[in-house]
Coordinates of C-alpha atoms and ligand atoms in Angstrom, one line a residue:
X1 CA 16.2 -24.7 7.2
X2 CA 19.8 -23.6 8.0
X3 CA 21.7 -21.0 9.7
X4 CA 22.6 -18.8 6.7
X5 CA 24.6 -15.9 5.2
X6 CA 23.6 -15.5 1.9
X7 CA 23.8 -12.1 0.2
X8 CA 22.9 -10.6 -2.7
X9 CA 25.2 -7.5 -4.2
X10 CA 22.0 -4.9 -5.4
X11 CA 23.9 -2.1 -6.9
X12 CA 26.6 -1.7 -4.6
X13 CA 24.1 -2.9 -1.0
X14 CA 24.3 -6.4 0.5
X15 CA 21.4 -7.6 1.0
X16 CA 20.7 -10.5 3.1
X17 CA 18.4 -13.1 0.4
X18 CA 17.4 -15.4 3.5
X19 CA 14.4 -15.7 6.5
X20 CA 14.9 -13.3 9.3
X21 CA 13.2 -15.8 12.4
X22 CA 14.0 -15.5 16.4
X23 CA 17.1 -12.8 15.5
X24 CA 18.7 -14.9 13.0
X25 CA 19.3 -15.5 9.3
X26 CA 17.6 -18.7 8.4
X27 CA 17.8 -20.2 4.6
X28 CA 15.2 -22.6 2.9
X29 CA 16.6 -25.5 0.6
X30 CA 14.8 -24.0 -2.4
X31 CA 14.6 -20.6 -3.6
X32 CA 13.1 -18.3 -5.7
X33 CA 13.9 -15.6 -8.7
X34 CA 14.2 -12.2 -8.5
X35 CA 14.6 -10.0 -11.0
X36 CA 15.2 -6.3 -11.8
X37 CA 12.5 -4.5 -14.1
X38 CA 15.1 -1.8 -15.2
X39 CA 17.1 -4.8 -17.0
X40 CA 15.1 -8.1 -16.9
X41 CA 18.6 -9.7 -15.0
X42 CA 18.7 -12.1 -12.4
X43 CA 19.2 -10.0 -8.5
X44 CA 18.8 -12.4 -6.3
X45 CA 17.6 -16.0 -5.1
X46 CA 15.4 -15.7 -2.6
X47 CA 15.1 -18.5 0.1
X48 CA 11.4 -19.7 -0.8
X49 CA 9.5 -20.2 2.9
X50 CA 6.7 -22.7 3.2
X51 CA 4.6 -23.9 6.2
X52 CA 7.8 -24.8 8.6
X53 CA 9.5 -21.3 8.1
X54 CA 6.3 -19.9 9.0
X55 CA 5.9 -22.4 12.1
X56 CA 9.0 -21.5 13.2
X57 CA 8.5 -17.8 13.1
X58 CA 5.1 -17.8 14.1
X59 CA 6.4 -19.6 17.5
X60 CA 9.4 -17.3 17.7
X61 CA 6.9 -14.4 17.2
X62 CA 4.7 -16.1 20.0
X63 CA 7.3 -16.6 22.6
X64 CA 8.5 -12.9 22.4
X65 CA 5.3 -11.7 23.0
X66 CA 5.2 -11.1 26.4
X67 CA 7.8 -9.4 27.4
X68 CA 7.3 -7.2 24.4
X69 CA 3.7 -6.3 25.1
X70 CA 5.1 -6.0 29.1
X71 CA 7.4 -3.3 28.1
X72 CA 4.6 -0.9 27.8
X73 CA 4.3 2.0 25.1
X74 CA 6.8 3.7 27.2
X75 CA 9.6 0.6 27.2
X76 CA 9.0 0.0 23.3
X77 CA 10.0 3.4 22.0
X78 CA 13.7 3.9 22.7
X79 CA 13.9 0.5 20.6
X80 CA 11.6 1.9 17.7
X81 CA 13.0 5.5 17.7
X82 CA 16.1 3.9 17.3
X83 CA 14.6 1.9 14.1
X84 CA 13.4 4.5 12.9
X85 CA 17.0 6.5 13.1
X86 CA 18.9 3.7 11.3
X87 CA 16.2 3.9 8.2
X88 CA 16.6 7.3 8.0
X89 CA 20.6 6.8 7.5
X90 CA 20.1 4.3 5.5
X91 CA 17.3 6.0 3.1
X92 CA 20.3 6.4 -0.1
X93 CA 20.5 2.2 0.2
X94 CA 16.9 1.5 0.5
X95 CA 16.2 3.8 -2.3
X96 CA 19.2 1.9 -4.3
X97 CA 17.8 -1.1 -3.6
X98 CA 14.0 -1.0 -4.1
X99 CA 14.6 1.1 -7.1
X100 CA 16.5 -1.8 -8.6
X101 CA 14.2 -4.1 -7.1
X102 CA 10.6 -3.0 -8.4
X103 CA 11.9 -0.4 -10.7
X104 CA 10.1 3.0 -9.0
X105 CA 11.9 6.3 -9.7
X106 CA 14.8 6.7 -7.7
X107 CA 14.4 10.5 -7.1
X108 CA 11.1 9.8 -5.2
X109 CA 12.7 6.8 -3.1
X110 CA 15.6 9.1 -1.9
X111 CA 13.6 12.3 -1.7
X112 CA 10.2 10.9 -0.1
X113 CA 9.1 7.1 -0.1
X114 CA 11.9 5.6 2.1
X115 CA 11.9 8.6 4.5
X116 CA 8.2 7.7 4.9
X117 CA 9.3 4.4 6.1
X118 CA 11.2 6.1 9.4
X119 CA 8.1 8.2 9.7
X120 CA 6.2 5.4 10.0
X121 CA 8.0 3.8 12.8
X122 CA 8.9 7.0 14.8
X123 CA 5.0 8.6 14.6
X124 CA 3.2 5.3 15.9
X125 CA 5.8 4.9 18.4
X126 CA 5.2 8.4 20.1
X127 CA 1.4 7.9 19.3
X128 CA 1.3 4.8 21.6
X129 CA 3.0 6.4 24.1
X130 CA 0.4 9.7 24.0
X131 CA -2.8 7.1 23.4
X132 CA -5.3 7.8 25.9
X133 CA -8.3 5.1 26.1
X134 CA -11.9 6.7 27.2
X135 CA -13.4 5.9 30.9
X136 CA -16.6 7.4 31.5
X137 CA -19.5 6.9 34.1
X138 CA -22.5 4.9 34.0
X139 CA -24.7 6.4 36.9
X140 CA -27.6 4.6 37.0
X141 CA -25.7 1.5 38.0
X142 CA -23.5 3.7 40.2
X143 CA -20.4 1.9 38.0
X144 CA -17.4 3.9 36.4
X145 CA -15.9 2.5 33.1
X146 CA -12.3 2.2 32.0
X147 CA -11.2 1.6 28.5
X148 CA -8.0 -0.2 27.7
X149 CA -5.9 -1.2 24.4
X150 CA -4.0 -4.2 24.8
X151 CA -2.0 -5.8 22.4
X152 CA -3.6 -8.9 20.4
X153 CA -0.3 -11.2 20.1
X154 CA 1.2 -12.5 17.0
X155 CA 0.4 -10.4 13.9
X156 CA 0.6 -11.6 10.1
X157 CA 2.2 -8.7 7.7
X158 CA 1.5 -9.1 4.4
X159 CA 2.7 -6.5 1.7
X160 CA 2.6 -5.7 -2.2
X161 CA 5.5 -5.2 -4.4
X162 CA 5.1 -1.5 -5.6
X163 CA 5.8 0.2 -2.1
X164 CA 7.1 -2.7 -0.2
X165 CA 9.4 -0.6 2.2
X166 CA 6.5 2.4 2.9
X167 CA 3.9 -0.5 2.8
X168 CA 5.5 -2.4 5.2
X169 CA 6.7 -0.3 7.6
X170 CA 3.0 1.6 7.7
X171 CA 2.2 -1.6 9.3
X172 CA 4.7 -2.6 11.3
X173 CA 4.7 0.5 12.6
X174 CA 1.9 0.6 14.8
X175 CA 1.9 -3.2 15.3
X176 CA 4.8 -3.4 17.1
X177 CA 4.2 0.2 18.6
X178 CA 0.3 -1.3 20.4
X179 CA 2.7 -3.8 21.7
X180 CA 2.2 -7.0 19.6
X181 CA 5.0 -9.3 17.8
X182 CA 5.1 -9.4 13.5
X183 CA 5.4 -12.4 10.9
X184 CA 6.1 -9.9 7.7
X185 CA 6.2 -11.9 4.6
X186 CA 7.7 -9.4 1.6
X187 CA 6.3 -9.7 -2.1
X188 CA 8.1 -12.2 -4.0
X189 CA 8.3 -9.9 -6.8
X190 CA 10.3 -7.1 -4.5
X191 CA 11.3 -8.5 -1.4
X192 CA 15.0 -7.2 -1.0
X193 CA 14.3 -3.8 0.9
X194 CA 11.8 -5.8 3.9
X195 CA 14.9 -7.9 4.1
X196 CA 16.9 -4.7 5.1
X197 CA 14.3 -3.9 7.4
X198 CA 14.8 -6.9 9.6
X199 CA 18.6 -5.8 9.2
X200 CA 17.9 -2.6 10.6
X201 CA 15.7 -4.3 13.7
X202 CA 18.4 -6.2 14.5
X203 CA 20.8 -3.2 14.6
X204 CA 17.9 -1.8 16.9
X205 CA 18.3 -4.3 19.3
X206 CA 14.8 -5.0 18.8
X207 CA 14.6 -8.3 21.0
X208 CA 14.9 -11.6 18.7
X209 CA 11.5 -12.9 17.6
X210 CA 9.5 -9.5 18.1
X211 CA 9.8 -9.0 13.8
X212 CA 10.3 -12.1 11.7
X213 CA 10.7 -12.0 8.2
X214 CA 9.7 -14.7 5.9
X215 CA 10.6 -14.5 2.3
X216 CA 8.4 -16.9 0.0
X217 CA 5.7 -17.2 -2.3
X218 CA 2.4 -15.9 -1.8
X219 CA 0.3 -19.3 -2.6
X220 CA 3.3 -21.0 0.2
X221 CA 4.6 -18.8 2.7
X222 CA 1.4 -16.3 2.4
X223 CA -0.7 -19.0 2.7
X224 CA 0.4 -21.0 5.7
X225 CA 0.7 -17.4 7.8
X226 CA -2.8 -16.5 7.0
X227 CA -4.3 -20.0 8.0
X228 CA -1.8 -20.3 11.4
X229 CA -4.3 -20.6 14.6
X230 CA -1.5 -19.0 16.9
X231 CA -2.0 -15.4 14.4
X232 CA -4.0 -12.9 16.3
X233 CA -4.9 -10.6 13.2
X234 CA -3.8 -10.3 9.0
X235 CA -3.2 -7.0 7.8
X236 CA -3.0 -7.2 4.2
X237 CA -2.2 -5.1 1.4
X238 CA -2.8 -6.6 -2.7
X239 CA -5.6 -7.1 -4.4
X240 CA -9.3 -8.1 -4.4
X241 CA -8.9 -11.6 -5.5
X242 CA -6.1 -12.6 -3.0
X243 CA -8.1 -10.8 -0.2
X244 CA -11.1 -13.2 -0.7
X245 CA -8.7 -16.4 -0.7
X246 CA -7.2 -14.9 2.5
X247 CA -10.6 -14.2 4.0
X248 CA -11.9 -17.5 3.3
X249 CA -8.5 -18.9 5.4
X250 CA -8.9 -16.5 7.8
X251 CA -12.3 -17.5 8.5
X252 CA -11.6 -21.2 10.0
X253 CA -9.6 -19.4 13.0
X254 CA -12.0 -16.3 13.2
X255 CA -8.6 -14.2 12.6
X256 CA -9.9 -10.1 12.3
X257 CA -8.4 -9.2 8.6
X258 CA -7.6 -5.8 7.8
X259 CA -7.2 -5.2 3.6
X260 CA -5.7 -2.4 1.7
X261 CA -6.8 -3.2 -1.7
X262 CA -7.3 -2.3 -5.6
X263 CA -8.9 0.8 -6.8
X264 CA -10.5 2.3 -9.8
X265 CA -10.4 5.3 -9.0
X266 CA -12.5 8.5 -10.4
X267 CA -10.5 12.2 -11.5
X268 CA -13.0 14.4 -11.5
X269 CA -12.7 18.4 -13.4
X270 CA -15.6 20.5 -13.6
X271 CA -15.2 23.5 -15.6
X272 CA -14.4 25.7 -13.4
X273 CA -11.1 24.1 -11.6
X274 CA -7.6 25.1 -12.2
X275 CA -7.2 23.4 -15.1
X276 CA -3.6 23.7 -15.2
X277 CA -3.5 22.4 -11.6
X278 CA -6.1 19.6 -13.1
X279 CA -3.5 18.7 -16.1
X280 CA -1.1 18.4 -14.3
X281 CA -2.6 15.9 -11.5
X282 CA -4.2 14.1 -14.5
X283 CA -0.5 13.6 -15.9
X284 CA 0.3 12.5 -12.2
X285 CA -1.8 10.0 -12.6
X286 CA 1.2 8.2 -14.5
X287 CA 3.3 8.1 -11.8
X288 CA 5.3 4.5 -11.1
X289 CA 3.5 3.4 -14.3
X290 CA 0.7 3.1 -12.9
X291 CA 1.3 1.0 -10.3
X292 CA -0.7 2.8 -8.0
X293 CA -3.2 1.6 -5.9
X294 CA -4.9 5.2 -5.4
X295 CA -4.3 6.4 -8.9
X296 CA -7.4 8.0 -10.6
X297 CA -7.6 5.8 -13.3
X298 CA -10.7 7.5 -14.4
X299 CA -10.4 10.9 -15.7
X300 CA -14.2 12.3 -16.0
X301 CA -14.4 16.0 -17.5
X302 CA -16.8 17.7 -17.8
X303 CA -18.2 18.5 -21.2
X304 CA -17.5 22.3 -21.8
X305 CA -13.9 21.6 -21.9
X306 CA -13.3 18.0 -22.6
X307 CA -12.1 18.8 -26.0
X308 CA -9.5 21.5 -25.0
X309 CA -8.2 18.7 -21.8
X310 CA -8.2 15.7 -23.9
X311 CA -5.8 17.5 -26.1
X312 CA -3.9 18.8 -23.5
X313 CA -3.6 15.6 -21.8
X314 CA -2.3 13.9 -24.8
X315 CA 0.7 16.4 -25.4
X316 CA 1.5 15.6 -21.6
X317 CA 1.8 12.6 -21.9
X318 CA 3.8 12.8 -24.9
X319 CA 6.5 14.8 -22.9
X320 CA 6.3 12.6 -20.4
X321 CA 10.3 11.1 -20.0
X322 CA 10.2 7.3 -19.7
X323 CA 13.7 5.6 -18.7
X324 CA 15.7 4.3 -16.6
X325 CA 14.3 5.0 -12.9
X326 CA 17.6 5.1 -11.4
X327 CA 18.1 9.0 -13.4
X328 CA 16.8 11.5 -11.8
X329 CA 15.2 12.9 -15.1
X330 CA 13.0 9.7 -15.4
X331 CA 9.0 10.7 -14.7
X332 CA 8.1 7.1 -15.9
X333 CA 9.5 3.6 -15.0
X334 CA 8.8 0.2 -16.3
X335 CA 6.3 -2.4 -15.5
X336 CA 7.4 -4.6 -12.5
X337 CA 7.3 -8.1 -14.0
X338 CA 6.8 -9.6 -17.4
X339 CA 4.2 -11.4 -16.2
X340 CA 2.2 -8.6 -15.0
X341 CA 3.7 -6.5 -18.3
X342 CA 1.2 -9.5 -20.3
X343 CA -1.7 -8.5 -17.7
X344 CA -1.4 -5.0 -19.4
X345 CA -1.0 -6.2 -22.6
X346 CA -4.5 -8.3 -22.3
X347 CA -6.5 -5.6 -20.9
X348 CA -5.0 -3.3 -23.8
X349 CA -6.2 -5.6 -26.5
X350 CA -9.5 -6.9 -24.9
X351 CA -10.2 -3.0 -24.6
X352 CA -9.8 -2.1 -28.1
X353 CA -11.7 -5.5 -28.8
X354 CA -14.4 -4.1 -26.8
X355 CA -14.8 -0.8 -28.8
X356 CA -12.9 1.6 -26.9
X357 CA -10.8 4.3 -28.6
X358 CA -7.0 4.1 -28.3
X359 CA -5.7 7.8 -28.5
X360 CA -2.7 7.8 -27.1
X361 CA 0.3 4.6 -26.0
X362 CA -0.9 1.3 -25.8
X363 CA 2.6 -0.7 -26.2
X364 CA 6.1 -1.2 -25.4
X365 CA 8.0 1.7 -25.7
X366 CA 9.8 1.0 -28.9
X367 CA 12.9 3.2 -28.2
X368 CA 13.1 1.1 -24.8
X369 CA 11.7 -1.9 -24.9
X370 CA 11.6 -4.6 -22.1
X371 CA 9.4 -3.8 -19.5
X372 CA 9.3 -0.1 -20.3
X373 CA 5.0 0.3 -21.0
X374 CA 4.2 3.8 -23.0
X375 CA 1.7 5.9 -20.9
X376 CA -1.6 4.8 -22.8
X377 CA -5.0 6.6 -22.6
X378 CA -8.4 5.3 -23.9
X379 CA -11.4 7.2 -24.9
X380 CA -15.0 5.6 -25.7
X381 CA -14.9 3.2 -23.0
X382 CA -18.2 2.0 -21.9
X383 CA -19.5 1.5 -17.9
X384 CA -19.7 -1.9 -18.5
X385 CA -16.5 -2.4 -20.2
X386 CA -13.9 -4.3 -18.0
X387 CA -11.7 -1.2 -18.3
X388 CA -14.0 0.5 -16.7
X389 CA -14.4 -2.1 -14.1
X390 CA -11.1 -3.6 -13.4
X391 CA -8.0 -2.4 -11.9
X392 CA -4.6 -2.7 -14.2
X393 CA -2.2 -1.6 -12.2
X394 CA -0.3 -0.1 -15.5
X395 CA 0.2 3.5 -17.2
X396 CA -3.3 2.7 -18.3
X397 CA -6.1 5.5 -17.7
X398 CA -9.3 6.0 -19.3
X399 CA -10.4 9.9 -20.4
X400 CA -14.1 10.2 -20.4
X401 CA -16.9 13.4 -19.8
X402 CA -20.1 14.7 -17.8
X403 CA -22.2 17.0 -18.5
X404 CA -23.5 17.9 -15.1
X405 CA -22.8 17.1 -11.6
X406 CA -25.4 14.6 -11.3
X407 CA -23.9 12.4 -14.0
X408 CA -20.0 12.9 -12.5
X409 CA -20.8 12.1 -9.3
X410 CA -23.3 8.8 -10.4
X411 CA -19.8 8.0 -13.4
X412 CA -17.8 8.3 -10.2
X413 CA -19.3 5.5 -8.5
X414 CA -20.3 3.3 -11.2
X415 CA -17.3 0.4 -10.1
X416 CA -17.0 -2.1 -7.9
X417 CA -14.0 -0.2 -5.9
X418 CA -14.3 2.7 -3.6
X419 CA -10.8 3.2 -2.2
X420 CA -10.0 7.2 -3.6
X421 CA -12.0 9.8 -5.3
X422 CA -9.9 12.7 -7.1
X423 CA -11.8 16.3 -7.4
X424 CA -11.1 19.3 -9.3
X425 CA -13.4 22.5 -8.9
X426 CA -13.0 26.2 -7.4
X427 CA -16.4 25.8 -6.4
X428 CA -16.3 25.2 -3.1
X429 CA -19.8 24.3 -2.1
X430 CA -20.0 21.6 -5.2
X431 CA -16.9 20.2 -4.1
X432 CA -17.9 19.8 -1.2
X433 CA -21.3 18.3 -2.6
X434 CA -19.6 15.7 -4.8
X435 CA -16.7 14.7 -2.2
X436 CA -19.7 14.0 0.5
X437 CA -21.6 11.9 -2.2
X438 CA -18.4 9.8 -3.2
X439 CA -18.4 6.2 -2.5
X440 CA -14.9 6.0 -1.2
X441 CA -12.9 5.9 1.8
X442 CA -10.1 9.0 0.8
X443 CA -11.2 12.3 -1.4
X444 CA -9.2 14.8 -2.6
X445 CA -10.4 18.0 -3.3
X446 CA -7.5 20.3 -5.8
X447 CA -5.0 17.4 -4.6
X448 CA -3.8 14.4 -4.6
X449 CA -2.3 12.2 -2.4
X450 CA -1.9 14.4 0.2
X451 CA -0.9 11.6 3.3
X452 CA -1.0 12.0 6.7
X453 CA -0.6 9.1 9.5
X454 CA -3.1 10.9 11.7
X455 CA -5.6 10.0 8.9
X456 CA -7.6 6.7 8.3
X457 CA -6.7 5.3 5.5
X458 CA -8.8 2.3 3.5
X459 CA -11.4 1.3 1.2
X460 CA -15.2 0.9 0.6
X461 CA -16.7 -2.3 -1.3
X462 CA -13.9 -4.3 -3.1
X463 CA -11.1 -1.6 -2.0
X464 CA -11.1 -3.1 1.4
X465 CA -12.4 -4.0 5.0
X466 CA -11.4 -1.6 7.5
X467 CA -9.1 1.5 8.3
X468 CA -5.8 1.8 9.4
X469 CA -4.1 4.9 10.3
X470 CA -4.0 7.2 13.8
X471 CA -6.6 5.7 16.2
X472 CA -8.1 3.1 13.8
X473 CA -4.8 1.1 13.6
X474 CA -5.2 0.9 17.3
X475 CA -8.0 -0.1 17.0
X476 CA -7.0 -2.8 14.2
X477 CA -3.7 -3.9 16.4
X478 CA -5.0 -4.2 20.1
X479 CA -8.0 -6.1 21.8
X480 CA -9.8 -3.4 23.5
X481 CA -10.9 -4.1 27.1
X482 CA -14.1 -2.4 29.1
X483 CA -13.3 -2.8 32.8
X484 CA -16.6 -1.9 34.5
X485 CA -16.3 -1.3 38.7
X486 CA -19.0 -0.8 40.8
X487 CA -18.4 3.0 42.7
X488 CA -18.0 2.6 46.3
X489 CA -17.2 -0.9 46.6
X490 CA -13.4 -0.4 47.5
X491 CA -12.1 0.1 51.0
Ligands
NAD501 P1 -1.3 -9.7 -4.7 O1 -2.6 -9.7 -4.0 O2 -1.0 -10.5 -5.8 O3 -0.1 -10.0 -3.6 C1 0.0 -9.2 -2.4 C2 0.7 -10.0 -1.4 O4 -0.1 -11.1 -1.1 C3 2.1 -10.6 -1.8 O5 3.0 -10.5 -0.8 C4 1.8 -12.0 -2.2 O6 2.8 -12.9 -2.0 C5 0.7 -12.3 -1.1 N1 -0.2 -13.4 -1.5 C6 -0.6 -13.9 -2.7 N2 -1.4 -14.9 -2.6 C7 -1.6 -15.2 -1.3 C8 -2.3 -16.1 -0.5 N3 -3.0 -17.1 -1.1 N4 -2.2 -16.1 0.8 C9 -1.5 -15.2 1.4 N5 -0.8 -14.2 0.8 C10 -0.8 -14.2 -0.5 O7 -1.1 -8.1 -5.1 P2 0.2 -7.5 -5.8 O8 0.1 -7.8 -7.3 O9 1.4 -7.8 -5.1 O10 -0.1 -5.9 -5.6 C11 -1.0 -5.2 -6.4 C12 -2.3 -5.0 -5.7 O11 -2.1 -4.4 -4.5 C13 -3.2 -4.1 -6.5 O12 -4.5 -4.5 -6.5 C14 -3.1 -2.8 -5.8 O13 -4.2 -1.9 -6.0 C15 -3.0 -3.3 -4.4 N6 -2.5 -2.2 -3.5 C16 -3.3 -1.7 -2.5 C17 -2.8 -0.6 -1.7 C18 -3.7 0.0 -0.7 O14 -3.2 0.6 0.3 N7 -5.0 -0.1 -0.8 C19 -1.5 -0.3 -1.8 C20 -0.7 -0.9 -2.7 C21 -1.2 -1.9 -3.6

């Protein structure tokens, strides 16, 4: 490792293409390739971390520790207020960059996403300051409790590459609020705007070695984080797959994990919803191609008026604008990588191989080429199918129908995942039946991804272990403490 200033020109923004560890720019001997989906072209070379980039900011992380978590709630905000100041000036470059970066729609970055990312840091700030742990009696041992959250030490970050600025942020947030120190290592695929971040910390005067950055792959970097004894917890957001390889390494240190993963998630519209309100969510469901983790990927309708939505969905999507995400017109991106473009292109074929029904998409858009995927939509796909059953991550939903509530609500479940369940009904007794007999850790009744940091936020079965979000990232980030005193026992 050197001392380094390499830079990267993304569309007018330098961008620092090197470690952030104990305050200062550090660059590996290799590096990796990244790319812009709008293009295909070269961005940047990445310095590619392994196992002594991660020692080295693991230990920086470690040393910091202390005085950070001394500082109190109270002595960490001014720092993270300020944080969260300088991403709010800089929201037009972060939304320059991680457009460019992982191709989302501009309009949405400026507008919403990276204003999210202050949010983040400002509301979990002011919540750790306002946190009030329980105490509370136990009389028949004449003792009085007293609850306390104290940070757990060095924490692990690790992000995905279709929000990697919100993603991030949502946990570094409260991490650094509850008073512990952060190894964040970026997605390979998008790791520019986490690179800002650190940027925008130092800025802060945010003390050296309280956030490190470590760019790399997820197999090198990723992997020596997760398995480092001196890391007090892993909060991780990506898929299933990865989430069992990191569990398994987490497992030899007894590190808590927290995991954000994949869904599969069910749309349900009975026939008495909005269905214009309905339509349109169901077109929503398109939204940064489909790289979504929450998206309703299932759209179940019911019977009565499948025929007249199926339809109706199909012109929609056919309006739909795909482009360029840098103009402001643009309601649909390209794919990330074209890698993960083949992903989309195997579960496309093995679909139709399977017997489902293509009705609408299902290739490159030929006007645009490259990584630009056409808003596809199968019908005829059966339970068992691996449509059904496996997350794409692409502009790839499935329409299907019910013809009672019984059979949406058992439809609904019938995956692996359990992270989001979508409902549409003016009924508001069966909505609340079905929401109260989904399997899944957020439901949405006539909305959709309606967010709030108050909330907890996470998965059942293969969508995740654990909540974060309000309380329950405190609960995630801290080691809570019971002091127990006996009453009367003081002079
Ligand atoms: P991924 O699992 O391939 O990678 C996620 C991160 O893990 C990357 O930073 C990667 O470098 C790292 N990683 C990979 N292998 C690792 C290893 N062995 N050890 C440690 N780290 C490793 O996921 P992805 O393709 O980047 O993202 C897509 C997935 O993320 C989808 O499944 C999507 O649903 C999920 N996701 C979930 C949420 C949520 O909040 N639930 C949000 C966004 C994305």
């Amino acid at each position: 490792m050197t001392l380094s200033s390499n830079f990267a020109d993304v569309a007018g923004v330098r961008v620092s293409t090197d470690h952030y560890i104990n305050g200062q720019r550090m660059a590996s001997p290799t590096r990796f390739t990244d790319i812009s989906p709008i293009t295909g072209n070269v961005i940047a070379e990445v310095s590619r971390g392994g196992a002594a980039e991660v020692n080295a900011a693991v230990a920086a992380a470690k040393a910091a520790f202390p005085a950070w978590a001394a500082l109190g709630p109270h002595g960490r905000l001014p720092y993270l207020e300020k944080l969260a100041h300088i991403i709010e000036d800089r929201v037009p470059d972060l939304a320059t960059v991680e457009t460019t970066d992982n191709g989302s729609l501009h309009e949405a970055s400026r507008l919403r996403v990276m204003k999210r990312g202050g949010h983040n840091i400002h509301w979990f700030a002011e919540y750790a300051v306002s946190l009030k742990a329980p105490e509370f009696a136990t009389p028949h041992r004449q003792a009085y409790n007293r609850v306390s959250y104290n940070p757990a030490g060095v924490t692990a970050l690790i992000t995905p590459w279709n929000a990697p600025f919100m993603l991030s942020t949502w946990k570094v947030g409260p991490a650094l609020a509850a008073g512990n120190t952060v190894v964040l290592k970026p997605p390979e695929w998008a790791p520019l705007t986490c690179s800002l971040l650190a940027d925008f910390a130092h800025e802060a005067g945010i003390p050296a070695g309280v956030l490190n950055v470590v760019q790399g792959i997820g197999e090198e970097a990723g992997d020596a984080l997760v398995k480092h004894p001196d890391v007090a917890r892993i909060s991780f957001t990506g898929s299933p797959e990865t989430a069992r390889i990191i569990g398994r390494n987490a497992a030899a240190n007894l590190t808590p994990v927290s995991f954000e993963l994949g869904g599969k998630s069910p749309l349900l519209v009975f026939d008495d919803a909005d269905l214009d309100l309905a339509l349109f969510n169901m077109l929503d469901q398109y939204d940064n191609c489909g790289q979504v983790c929450l998206a309703g990927t299932r759209i179940l309708v019911q019977e009565s008026i499948a025929d007249e939505m199926l339809k109706r969905m199909i012109a929609g999507a056919a309006k739909l604008r795909q482009g360029n995400p840098m103009q402001a017109e643009t309601q649909v991106g390209p794919l990330i990588h074209p890698e993960h473009l083949q992903r989309v292109q195997g579960f496309v074929e093995r679909a139709q191989q399977d017997g489902a029904t293509l009705v609408y998409g299902g290739q490159v858009n030929p006007a645009l080429g490259g990584l630009y995927y056409e808003p596809t939509l199968f019908t005829n796909v059966r339970e068992d199918a691996e449509l059904w059953q496996r997350e794409v991550f692409g502009p790839v939903l499935i329409f299907d129908t019910f013809k009672d509530e019984a059979e949406a609500i058992r439809k609904a479940n019938a995956t692996d995942y359990g992270l989001a369940a979508i409902i549409f009904s003016q009924d508001e007794a069966r909505a609340n039946r079905v929401a109260a007999q989904m399997n899944a850790g957020l439901v949405w009744v006539n909305c959709f991804y309606v967010r709030d940091l108050a909330q907890p936020f996470g998965g059942n079965k293969s969508s995740g272990i654990g909540r974060e979000g309000g309380i329950w990232s405190f609960d995630f980030y801290c080691d809570l403490k019971n002091v127990a005193h006996k009453v009367g026992t003081f002079k």
